[in-house]
mmCIF file of C-alpha atoms in Angstrom:
data_model
loop_
_atom_site.group_PDB
_atom_site.id
_atom_site.type_symbol
_atom_site.label_atom_id
_atom_site.label_comp_id
_atom_site.label_asym_id
_atom_site.label_seq_id
_atom_site.Cartn_x
_atom_site.Cartn_y
_atom_site.Cartn_z
ATOM 1 C CA MET K 1 91.957 113.542 127.243
ATOM 2 C CA ALA K 2 93.096 110.168 128.509
ATOM 3 C CA GLU K 3 90.040 108.578 126.824
ATOM 4 C CA PHE K 4 91.108 110.094 123.463
ATOM 5 C CA LEU K 5 94.789 109.039 123.798
ATOM 6 C CA ASN K 6 93.660 105.417 124.694
ATOM 7 C CA ALA K 7 91.416 105.328 121.651
ATOM 8 C CA ILE K 8 94.077 106.524 119.156
ATOM 9 C CA ALA K 9 96.749 104.086 120.689
ATOM 10 C CA ALA K 10 94.519 101.093 120.782
ATOM 11 C CA PHE K 11 93.148 98.702 118.158
ATOM 12 C CA PRO K 12 91.709 99.386 115.594
ATOM 13 C CA THR K 13 92.527 103.208 115.597
ATOM 14 C CA VAL K 14 96.179 102.669 116.040
ATOM 15 C CA VAL K 15 96.328 101.320 112.523
ATOM 16 C CA PHE K 16 94.839 104.499 111.133
ATOM 17 C CA THR K 17 96.909 106.651 113.441
ATOM 18 C CA ALA K 18 100.119 105.213 111.932
ATOM 19 C CA ALA K 19 98.871 105.858 108.447
ATOM 20 C CA LEU K 20 97.756 109.415 109.423
ATOM 21 C CA VAL K 21 101.322 110.125 110.709
ATOM 22 C CA VAL K 22 102.665 109.122 107.277
ATOM 23 C CA VAL K 23 100.038 111.278 105.496
ATOM 24 C CA ILE K 24 100.966 114.286 107.650
ATOM 25 C CA GLY K 25 104.622 113.618 107.117
ATOM 26 C CA PHE K 26 104.044 113.511 103.325
ATOM 27 C CA TRP K 27 102.169 116.800 103.181
ATOM 28 C CA LEU K 28 104.904 118.490 105.265
ATOM 29 C CA LEU K 29 107.452 117.384 102.591
ATOM 30 C CA VAL K 30 105.110 118.740 99.855
ATOM 31 C CA LEU K 31 105.026 122.170 101.676
ATOM 32 C CA LEU K 32 108.710 122.163 101.944
ATOM 33 C CA GLY K 33 109.061 121.362 98.236
ATOM 34 C CA ALA K 34 110.777 117.924 98.863
ATOM 35 C CA ALA K 35 107.935 116.013 97.281
ATOM 36 C CA ASP K 36 105.238 116.393 94.617
ATOM 37 C CA HIS K 37 101.699 116.101 95.432
ATOM 38 C CA ASP K 38 101.007 114.002 92.263
ATOM 39 C CA GLY K 39 104.093 111.979 92.498
ATOM 40 C CA PHE K 40 102.227 108.648 92.912
ATOM 41 C CA ASP K 41 99.729 109.139 90.121
ATOM 42 C CA ALA K 42 101.671 106.942 87.640
ATOM 43 C CA ASP K 43 101.986 104.066 90.112
ATOM 44 C CA VAL K 44 98.486 103.667 91.487
ATOM 45 C CA ASP K 45 95.088 103.397 89.658
ATOM 46 C CA THR K 46 92.397 104.846 91.923
ATOM 47 C CA ASP K 47 89.667 104.612 89.127
ATOM 48 C CA ALA K 48 89.137 101.046 90.302
ATOM 49 C CA LEU K 49 88.013 102.373 93.693
ATOM 50 C CA SER K 50 86.020 105.167 92.076
ATOM 51 C CA LEU K 51 88.369 107.641 93.549
ATOM 52 C CA GLY K 52 89.867 108.909 90.249
ATOM 53 C CA GLY K 53 89.928 112.441 89.090
ATOM 54 C CA VAL K 54 92.227 113.763 91.772
ATOM 55 C CA PRO K 55 95.842 112.968 92.656
ATOM 56 C CA VAL K 56 96.438 109.714 94.517
ATOM 57 C CA SER K 57 97.834 111.612 97.390
ATOM 58 C CA VAL K 58 94.659 113.645 97.817
ATOM 59 C CA SER K 59 92.226 110.726 97.717
ATOM 60 C CA ALA K 60 94.476 108.538 99.917
ATOM 61 C CA SER K 61 94.870 111.469 102.494
ATOM 62 C CA LEU K 62 91.094 111.968 102.645
ATOM 63 C CA LEU K 63 90.615 108.238 102.978
ATOM 64 C CA MET K 64 93.075 107.793 105.886
ATOM 65 C CA ALA K 65 91.888 111.026 107.741
ATOM 66 C CA LEU K 66 88.190 109.962 107.427
ATOM 67 C CA SER K 67 88.985 106.440 108.530
ATOM 68 C CA TRP K 68 90.944 107.673 111.519
ATOM 69 C CA PHE K 69 88.019 109.994 112.412
ATOM 70 C CA PHE K 70 85.396 107.218 112.200
ATOM 71 C CA SER K 71 87.660 104.748 114.082
ATOM 72 C CA VAL K 72 88.362 107.176 117.007
ATOM 73 C CA THR K 73 84.692 107.979 117.316
ATOM 74 C CA GLY K 74 83.680 104.391 117.195
ATOM 75 C CA SER K 75 86.406 103.367 119.755
ATOM 76 C CA VAL K 76 85.395 106.060 122.301
ATOM 77 C CA LEU K 77 81.728 104.953 122.105
ATOM 78 C CA LEU K 78 82.652 101.278 122.449
ATOM 79 C CA ALA K 79 84.952 101.962 125.400
ATOM 80 C CA ARG K 80 82.043 103.670 127.245
ATOM 81 C CA THR K 81 79.747 100.646 126.853
ATOM 82 C CA GLY K 82 81.570 98.646 129.609
ATOM 83 C CA TRP K 83 81.147 95.391 127.628
ATOM 84 C CA PRO K 84 83.476 92.471 128.041
ATOM 85 C CA ASP K 85 87.036 92.787 126.487
ATOM 86 C CA GLY K 86 86.457 89.793 124.280
ATOM 87 C CA LEU K 87 83.374 91.378 122.735
ATOM 88 C CA LEU K 88 85.128 94.744 122.395
ATOM 89 C CA HIS K 89 87.982 93.106 120.482
ATOM 90 C CA LEU K 90 85.508 91.454 118.098
ATOM 91 C CA LEU K 91 83.556 94.784 117.564
ATOM 92 C CA GLY K 92 86.928 96.521 117.174
ATOM 93 C CA ALA K 93 87.640 94.307 114.159
ATOM 94 C CA VAL K 94 84.145 95.161 112.678
ATOM 95 C CA LEU K 95 84.859 98.790 113.397
ATOM 96 C CA LEU K 96 88.115 98.608 111.343
ATOM 97 C CA PHE K 97 86.281 97.556 108.185
ATOM 98 C CA ALA K 98 83.266 99.719 108.876
ATOM 99 C CA SER K 99 85.582 102.774 109.170
ATOM 100 C CA LEU K 100 87.299 101.923 105.893
ATOM 101 C CA PHE K 101 84.063 101.394 104.097
ATOM 102 C CA GLY K 102 82.359 104.486 105.498
ATOM 103 C CA SER K 103 85.470 106.670 104.665
ATOM 104 C CA TRP K 104 85.593 105.215 101.178
ATOM 105 C CA ARG K 105 81.928 106.190 100.578
ATOM 106 C CA LEU K 106 82.478 109.713 101.879
ATOM 107 C CA THR K 107 85.727 110.143 100.079
ATOM 108 C CA ARG K 108 84.032 109.052 96.833
ATOM 109 C CA ALA K 109 81.456 111.725 97.373
ATOM 110 C CA LEU K 110 84.035 114.347 98.142
ATOM 111 C CA VAL K 111 86.281 113.507 95.224
ATOM 112 C CA LEU K 112 83.534 114.227 92.699
ATOM 113 C CA PRO K 113 83.540 118.058 93.233
ATOM 114 C CA LEU K 114 87.297 118.111 93.937
ATOM 115 C CA ALA K 115 87.981 116.509 90.546
ATOM 116 C CA LYS K 116 87.018 119.923 88.936
ATOM 117 C CA LEU K 117 90.096 121.387 90.410
ATOM 118 C CA PHE K 118 92.389 118.668 88.834
ATOM 119 C CA PRO K 119 91.664 118.637 85.053
ATOM 120 C CA ASP K 120 92.796 115.392 83.314
ATOM 121 C CA GLU K 121 94.064 117.039 80.317
ATOM 122 C CA PRO K 122 97.495 118.434 80.412
ATOM 123 C CA GLY K 123 97.967 122.162 79.777
ATOM 124 C CA PRO K 124 98.766 123.372 76.193
ATOM 125 C CA SER K 125 102.360 123.093 75.079
ATOM 126 C CA ARG K 126 104.269 124.668 72.244
ATOM 127 C CA HIS K 127 105.223 121.194 71.205
ATOM 128 C CA ASP K 128 101.605 120.562 70.317
ATOM 129 C CA PHE K 129 102.067 122.872 67.235
ATOM 130 C CA VAL K 130 104.891 120.700 65.828
ATOM 131 C CA GLY K 131 103.506 119.003 62.586
ATOM 132 C CA LEU K 132 100.819 121.687 61.961
ATOM 133 C CA THR K 133 100.700 124.126 59.069
ATOM 134 C CA CYS K 134 101.088 127.821 59.583
ATOM 135 C CA THR K 135 100.515 131.114 57.670
ATOM 136 C CA ILE K 136 103.604 133.427 57.380
ATOM 137 C CA ARG K 137 102.910 136.828 58.818
ATOM 138 C CA THR K 138 106.246 138.620 58.084
ATOM 139 C CA GLY K 139 107.824 139.681 54.794
ATOM 140 C CA ARG K 140 110.778 137.282 55.229
ATOM 141 C CA VAL K 141 111.725 134.195 57.236
ATOM 142 C CA ASP K 142 115.366 133.372 57.711
ATOM 143 C CA ALA K 143 117.628 131.997 60.453
ATOM 144 C CA GLU K 144 117.305 135.199 62.514
ATOM 145 C CA PHE K 145 113.737 136.456 61.935
ATOM 146 C CA GLY K 146 110.119 135.349 61.044
ATOM 147 C CA GLN K 147 106.731 135.085 62.543
ATOM 148 C CA ALA K 148 103.765 132.975 61.535
ATOM 149 C CA GLU K 149 100.113 132.295 62.720
ATOM 150 C CA VAL K 150 99.132 128.781 63.571
ATOM 151 C CA ALA K 151 95.851 127.310 64.454
ATOM 152 C CA ALA K 152 95.817 124.742 67.342
ATOM 153 C CA ARG K 153 93.738 121.535 67.056
ATOM 154 C CA ASP K 154 91.132 123.118 69.450
ATOM 155 C CA GLY K 155 90.560 125.917 66.966
ATOM 156 C CA SER K 156 92.539 128.725 68.818
ATOM 157 C CA THR K 157 95.184 130.558 66.948
ATOM 158 C CA ALA K 158 98.690 131.907 68.021
ATOM 159 C CA VAL K 159 101.429 133.908 66.495
ATOM 160 C CA VAL K 160 104.749 132.139 66.937
ATOM 161 C CA GLN K 161 108.367 132.771 66.247
ATOM 162 C CA VAL K 162 109.619 130.828 63.131
ATOM 163 C CA ARG K 163 113.094 130.270 61.579
ATOM 164 C CA GLN K 164 114.488 128.467 58.592
ATOM 165 C CA ASN K 165 118.056 128.004 57.466
ATOM 166 C CA ASP K 166 117.746 126.629 54.054
ATOM 167 C CA GLY K 167 117.400 128.426 50.603
ATOM 168 C CA ALA K 168 113.634 127.896 50.285
ATOM 169 C CA ARG K 169 111.770 131.213 50.237
ATOM 170 C CA LEU K 170 108.813 131.844 52.454
ATOM 171 C CA GLU K 171 106.809 134.964 51.803
ATOM 172 C CA LEU K 172 104.002 136.870 53.536
ATOM 173 C CA GLY K 173 100.814 134.900 53.389
ATOM 174 C CA GLY K 174 102.579 131.636 52.388
ATOM 175 C CA THR K 175 101.948 128.265 54.034
ATOM 176 C CA GLY K 176 104.694 126.665 56.025
ATOM 177 C CA LEU K 177 105.069 123.443 58.026
ATOM 178 C CA LEU K 178 106.252 123.669 61.614
ATOM 179 C CA TYR K 179 108.631 120.515 61.803
ATOM 180 C CA ALA K 180 110.477 121.177 64.960
ATOM 181 C CA TYR K 181 110.663 123.345 68.114
ATOM 182 C CA ASP K 182 113.818 124.862 69.548
ATOM 183 C CA ASP K 183 113.508 125.196 73.289
ATOM 184 C CA ALA K 184 116.539 127.160 73.863
ATOM 185 C CA GLY K 185 115.656 129.836 71.148
ATOM 186 C CA ASP K 186 111.870 129.597 71.789
ATOM 187 C CA PHE K 187 111.040 129.323 68.084
ATOM 188 C CA PHE K 188 109.912 126.762 65.504
ATOM 189 C CA TRP K 189 111.766 125.503 62.506
ATOM 190 C CA VAL K 190 109.574 125.964 59.488
ATOM 191 C CA ALA K 191 109.664 124.694 55.893
ATOM 192 C CA PRO K 192 107.568 125.623 52.812
ATOM 193 C CA PHE K 193 104.354 123.487 52.583
ATOM 194 C CA HIS K 194 102.504 122.878 49.380
ATOM 195 C CA GLU K 195 98.978 121.392 49.639
ATOM 196 C CA ALA K 196 99.596 119.174 46.534
ATOM 197 C CA LEU K 197 102.229 117.280 48.584
ATOM 198 C CA ASP K 198 99.929 116.841 51.697
ATOM 199 C CA PRO K 199 99.318 113.035 52.023
ATOM 200 C CA ARG K 200 95.989 113.743 53.585
ATOM 201 C CA GLY K 201 94.721 115.479 50.563
#
């Protein structure tokens, strides 16, 4: 036990021990709901290190934990050699960089399968339908009632609540344009749409 404690408190492992304490503290805050696991994603670009595809906190945590493990193991082995202190200090510096490099290689390998659990694309949102045309599926659409079917850009369809408060008439089977979404009411504002007025036509 004393050998282990000496290893984690001595150079170079003490550098990773301090970082590991920060990592553990961060994940405790995440568990308590005081922090978000992906809160650093907008500030750090891990793609340059080939560690992209997962939240920065995940890749950084893996990197620090593995660096600490490699450094502890190397420090214990070096301490058992009985070599002079000057040589051990020199090899300790080498171990510091070797631990970082080895953990980076292993973290990069682990991140690849983990990336499948963290898709890059954000989940679908009702706001994605704004600007799309729809087909009216009710006999009337007014400020209180109405439904329409809309096709998303990926080809899927959905029936959504629609409302309009002007005098234009929307009938069953007619085409409308979803031009805004009301978060509070959970419905879309719709207006009549004529293909002849479509600038894409």
